[in-house]
mmCIF file of C-alpha atoms and ligand atoms in Angstrom:
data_model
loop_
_atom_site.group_PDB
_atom_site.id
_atom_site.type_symbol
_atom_site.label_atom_id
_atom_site.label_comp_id
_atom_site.label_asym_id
_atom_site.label_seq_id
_atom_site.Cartn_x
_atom_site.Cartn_y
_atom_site.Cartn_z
ATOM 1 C CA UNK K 410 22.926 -8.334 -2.093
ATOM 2 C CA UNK K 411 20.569 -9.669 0.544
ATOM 3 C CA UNK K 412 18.093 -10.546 -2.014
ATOM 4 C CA UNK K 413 20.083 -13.062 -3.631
ATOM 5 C CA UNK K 414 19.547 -15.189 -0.983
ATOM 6 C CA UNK K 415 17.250 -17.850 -1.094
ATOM 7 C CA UNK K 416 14.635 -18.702 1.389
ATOM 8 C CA UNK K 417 10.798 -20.093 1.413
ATOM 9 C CA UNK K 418 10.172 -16.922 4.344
ATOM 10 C CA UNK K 419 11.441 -13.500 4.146
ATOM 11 C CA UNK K 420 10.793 -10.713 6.808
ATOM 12 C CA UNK K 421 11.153 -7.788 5.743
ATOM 13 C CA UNK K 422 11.041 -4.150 8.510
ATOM 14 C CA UNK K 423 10.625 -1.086 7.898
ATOM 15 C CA UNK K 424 13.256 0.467 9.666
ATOM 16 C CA UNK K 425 16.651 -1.137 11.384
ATOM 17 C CA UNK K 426 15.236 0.721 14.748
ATOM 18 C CA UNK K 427 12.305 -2.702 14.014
ATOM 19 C CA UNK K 428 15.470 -5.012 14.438
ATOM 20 C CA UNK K 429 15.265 -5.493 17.593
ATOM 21 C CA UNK K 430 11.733 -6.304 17.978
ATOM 22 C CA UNK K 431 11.428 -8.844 14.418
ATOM 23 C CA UNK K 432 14.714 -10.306 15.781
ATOM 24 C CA UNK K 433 12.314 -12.688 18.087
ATOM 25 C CA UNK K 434 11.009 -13.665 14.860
ATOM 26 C CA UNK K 435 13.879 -14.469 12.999
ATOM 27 C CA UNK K 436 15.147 -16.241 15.843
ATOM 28 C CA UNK K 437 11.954 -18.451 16.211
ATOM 29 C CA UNK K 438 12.252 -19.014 12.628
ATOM 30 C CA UNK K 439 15.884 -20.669 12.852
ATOM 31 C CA UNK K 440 14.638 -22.644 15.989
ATOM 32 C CA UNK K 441 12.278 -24.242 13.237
ATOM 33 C CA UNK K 442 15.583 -24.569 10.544
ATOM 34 C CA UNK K 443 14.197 -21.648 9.120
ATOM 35 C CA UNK K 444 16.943 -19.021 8.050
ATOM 36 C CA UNK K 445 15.042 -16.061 6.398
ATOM 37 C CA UNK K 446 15.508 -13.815 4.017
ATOM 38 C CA UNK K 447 16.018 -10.534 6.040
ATOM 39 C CA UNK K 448 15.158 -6.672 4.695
ATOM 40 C CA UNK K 449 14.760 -3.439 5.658
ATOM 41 C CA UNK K 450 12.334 -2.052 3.133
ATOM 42 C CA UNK K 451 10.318 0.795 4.083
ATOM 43 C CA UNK K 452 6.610 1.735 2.001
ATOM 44 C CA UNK K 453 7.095 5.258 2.430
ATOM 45 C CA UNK K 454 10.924 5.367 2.073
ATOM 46 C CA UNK K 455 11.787 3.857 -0.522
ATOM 47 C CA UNK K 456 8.395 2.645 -2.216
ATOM 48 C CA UNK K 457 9.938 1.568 -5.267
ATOM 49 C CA UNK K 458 12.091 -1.225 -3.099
ATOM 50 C CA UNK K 459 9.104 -2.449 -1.326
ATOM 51 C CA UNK K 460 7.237 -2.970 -5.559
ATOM 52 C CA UNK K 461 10.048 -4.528 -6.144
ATOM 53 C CA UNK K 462 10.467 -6.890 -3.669
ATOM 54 C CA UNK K 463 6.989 -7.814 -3.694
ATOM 55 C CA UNK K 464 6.928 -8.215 -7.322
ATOM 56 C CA UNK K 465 10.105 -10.373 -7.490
ATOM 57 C CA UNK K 466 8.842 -12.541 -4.106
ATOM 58 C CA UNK K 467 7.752 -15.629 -6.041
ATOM 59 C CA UNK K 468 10.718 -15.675 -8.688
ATOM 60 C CA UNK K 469 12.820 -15.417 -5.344
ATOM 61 C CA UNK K 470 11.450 -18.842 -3.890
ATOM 62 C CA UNK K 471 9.905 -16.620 -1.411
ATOM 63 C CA UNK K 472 6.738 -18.280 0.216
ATOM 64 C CA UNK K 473 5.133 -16.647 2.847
ATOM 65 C CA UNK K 474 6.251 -12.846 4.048
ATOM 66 C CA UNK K 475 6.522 -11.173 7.727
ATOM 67 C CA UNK K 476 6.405 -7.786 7.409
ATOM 68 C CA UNK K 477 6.970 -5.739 10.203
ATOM 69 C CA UNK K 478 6.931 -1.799 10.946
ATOM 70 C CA UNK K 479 5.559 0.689 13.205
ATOM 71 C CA UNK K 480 3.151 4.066 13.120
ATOM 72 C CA UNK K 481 1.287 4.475 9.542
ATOM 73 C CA UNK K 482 2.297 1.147 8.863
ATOM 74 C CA UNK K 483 1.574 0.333 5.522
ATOM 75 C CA UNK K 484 4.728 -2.355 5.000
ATOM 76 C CA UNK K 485 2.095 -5.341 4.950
ATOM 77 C CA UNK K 486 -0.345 -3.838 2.721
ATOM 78 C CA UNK K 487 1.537 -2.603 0.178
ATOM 79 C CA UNK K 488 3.136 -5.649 -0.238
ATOM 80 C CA UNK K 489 -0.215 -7.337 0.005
ATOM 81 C CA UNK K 490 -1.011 -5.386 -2.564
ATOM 82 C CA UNK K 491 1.422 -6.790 -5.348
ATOM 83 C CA UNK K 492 1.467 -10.173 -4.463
ATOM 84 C CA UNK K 493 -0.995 -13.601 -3.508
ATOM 85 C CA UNK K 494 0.845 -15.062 -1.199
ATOM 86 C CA UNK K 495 0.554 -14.967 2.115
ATOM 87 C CA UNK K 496 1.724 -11.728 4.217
ATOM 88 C CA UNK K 497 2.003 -11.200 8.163
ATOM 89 C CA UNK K 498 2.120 -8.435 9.308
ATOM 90 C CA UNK K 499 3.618 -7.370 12.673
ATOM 91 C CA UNK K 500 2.625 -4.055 14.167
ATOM 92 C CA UNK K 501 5.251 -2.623 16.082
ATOM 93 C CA UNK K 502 5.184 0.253 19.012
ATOM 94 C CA UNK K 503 7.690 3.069 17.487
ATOM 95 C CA UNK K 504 9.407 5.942 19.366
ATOM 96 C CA UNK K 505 6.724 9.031 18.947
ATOM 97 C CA UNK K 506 4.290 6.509 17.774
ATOM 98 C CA UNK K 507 0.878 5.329 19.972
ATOM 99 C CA UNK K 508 1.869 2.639 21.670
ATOM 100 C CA UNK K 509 1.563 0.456 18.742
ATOM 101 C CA UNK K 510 -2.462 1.140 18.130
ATOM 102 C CA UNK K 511 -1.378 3.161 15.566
ATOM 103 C CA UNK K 512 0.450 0.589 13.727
ATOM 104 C CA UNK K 513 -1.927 -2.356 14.882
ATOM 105 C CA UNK K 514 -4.870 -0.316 12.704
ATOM 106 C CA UNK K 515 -2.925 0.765 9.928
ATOM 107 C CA UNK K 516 -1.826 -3.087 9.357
ATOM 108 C CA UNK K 517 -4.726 -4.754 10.236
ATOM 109 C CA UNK K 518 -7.706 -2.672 8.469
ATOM 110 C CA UNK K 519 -7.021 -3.569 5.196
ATOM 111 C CA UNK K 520 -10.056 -3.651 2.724
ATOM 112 C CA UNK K 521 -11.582 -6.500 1.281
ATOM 113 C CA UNK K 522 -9.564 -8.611 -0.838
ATOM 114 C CA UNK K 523 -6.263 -7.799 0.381
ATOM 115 C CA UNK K 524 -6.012 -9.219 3.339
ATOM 116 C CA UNK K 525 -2.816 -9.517 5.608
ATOM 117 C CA UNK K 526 -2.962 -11.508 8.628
ATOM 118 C CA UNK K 527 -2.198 -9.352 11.286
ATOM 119 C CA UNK K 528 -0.432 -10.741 15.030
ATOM 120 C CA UNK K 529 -0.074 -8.847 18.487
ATOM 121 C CA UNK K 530 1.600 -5.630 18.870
ATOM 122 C CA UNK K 531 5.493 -6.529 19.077
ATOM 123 C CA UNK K 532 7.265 -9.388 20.189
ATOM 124 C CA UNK K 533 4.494 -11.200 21.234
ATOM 125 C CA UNK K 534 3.691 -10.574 17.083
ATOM 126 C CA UNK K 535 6.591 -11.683 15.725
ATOM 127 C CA UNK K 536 7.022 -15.131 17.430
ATOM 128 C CA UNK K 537 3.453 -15.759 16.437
ATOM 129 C CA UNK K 538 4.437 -14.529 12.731
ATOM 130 C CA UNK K 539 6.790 -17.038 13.019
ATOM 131 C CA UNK K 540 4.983 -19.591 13.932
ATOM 132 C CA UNK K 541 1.859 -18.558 11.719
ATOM 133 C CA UNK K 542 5.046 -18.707 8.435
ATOM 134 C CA UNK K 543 5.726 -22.403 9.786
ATOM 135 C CA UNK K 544 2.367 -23.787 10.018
ATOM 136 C CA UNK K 545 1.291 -22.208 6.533
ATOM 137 C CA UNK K 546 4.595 -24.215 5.222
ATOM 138 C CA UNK K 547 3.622 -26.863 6.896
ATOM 139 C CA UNK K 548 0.624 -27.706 4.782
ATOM 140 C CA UNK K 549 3.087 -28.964 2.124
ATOM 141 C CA UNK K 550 6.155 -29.690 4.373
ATOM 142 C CA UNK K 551 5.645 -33.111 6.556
ATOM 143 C CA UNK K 552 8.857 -32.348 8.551
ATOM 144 C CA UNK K 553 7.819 -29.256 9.502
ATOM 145 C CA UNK K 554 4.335 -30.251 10.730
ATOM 146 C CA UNK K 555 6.275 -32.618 13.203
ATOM 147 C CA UNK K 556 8.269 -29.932 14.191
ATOM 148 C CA UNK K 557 5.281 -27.765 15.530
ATOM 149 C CA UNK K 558 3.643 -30.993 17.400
ATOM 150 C CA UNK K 559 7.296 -30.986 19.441
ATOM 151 C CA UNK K 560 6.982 -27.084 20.099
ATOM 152 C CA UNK K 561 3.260 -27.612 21.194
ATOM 153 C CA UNK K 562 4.194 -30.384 23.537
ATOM 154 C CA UNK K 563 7.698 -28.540 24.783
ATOM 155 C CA UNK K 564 5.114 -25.395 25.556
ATOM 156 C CA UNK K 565 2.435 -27.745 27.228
ATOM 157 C CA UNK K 566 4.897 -29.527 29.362
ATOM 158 C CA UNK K 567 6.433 -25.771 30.366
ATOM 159 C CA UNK K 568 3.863 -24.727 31.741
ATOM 160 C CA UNK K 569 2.672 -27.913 33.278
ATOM 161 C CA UNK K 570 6.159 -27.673 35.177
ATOM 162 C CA UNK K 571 5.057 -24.092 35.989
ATOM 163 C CA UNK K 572 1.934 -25.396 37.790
ATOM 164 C CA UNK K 573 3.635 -27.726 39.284
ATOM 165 C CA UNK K 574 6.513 -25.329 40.913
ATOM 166 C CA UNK K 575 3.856 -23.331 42.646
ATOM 167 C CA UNK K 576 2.255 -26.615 44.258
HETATM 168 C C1 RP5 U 745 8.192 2.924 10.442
HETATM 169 O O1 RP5 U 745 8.480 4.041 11.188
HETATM 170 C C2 RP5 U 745 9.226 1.908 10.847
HETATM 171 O O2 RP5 U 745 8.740 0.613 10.660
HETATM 172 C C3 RP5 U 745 9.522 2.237 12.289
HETATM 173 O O3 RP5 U 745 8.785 1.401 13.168
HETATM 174 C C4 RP5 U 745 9.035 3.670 12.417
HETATM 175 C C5 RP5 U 745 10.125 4.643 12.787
HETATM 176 O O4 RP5 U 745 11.213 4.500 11.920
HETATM 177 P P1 RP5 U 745 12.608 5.206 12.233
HETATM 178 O O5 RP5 U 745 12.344 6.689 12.245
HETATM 179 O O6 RP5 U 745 13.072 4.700 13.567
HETATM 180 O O7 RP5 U 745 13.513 4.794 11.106
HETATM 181 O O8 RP5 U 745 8.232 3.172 9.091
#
């Protein structure tokens, strides 16, 4: 079973129609040597999973959580709820939801003392809940702090080329 799995991250979705979306996160993720736990857990669903998980995070290893899902999306919160470490939440744009406002307020207006640190709408979201998951491990983890100062300098010098291509 996928929880068995051991990881410092785990991003969990609320729905495998998220996949493709929270895919640019796991991906970033790797590119950092990252290889996350991965779930579909949905609040509404199948509430008792998401307790669960949330409950069993830190006997898992589990560090920091992504959680991604779209229209009343409550995935972040709930989890928020049950644990104190740190959650992400992505909001995604869902077929027959708004655009993603919808899911943007439902993650991000969380009341005080429960907070989730909420990204951009979609993919933009989940490579920054990526990176956000690195840099928080990278408090503690010296190897990983170098690892962002390359990706900072890769993204400088990209889009110094950039500039330079239009010259
Ligand atoms: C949310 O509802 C999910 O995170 C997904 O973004 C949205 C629609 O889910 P499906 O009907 O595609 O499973 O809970």
């Amino acid at each position: 079973m996928a929880s068995e799995k051991k990881s410092t991250v785990a991003v969990v979705m609320g729905s495998d129609s998220d996949m493709e979306v929270m895919e640019k996160c796991i991906d970033t993720l790797k590119e950092f040597g990252i290889k996350p736990i991965v779930r579909i857990i949905s609040a509404h669903r199948t509430p008792d999973v998401a307790a669960e998980f949330a409950d069993n995070a830190v006997k898992n290893g589990i560090k920091v959580i992504i959680a991604g899902a779209g229209m009343a999306a409550h995935l972040a919160g709930a989890i928020a709820g049950r644990t104190t470490m740190p959650v992400i939440g992505v909001p995604l744009e869902a077929k027959g939801g708004l655009g993603g406002l919808d899911a943007l307020l439902s993650t991000v207006q969380m009341p005080p003392g429960v907070p989730v640190a909420t990204v951009a709408v979609g993919k933009a979201g989940a490579k920054n809940a990526a990176v956000l998951a690195v840099q928080i491990l990278a408090l503690s983890e010296d190897k990983l702090g170098e690892k962002l100062a390359d990706f900072r300098e890769k993204q400088r010098a990209n889009v110094i080329e950039k500039d330079s291509g239009i010259q």
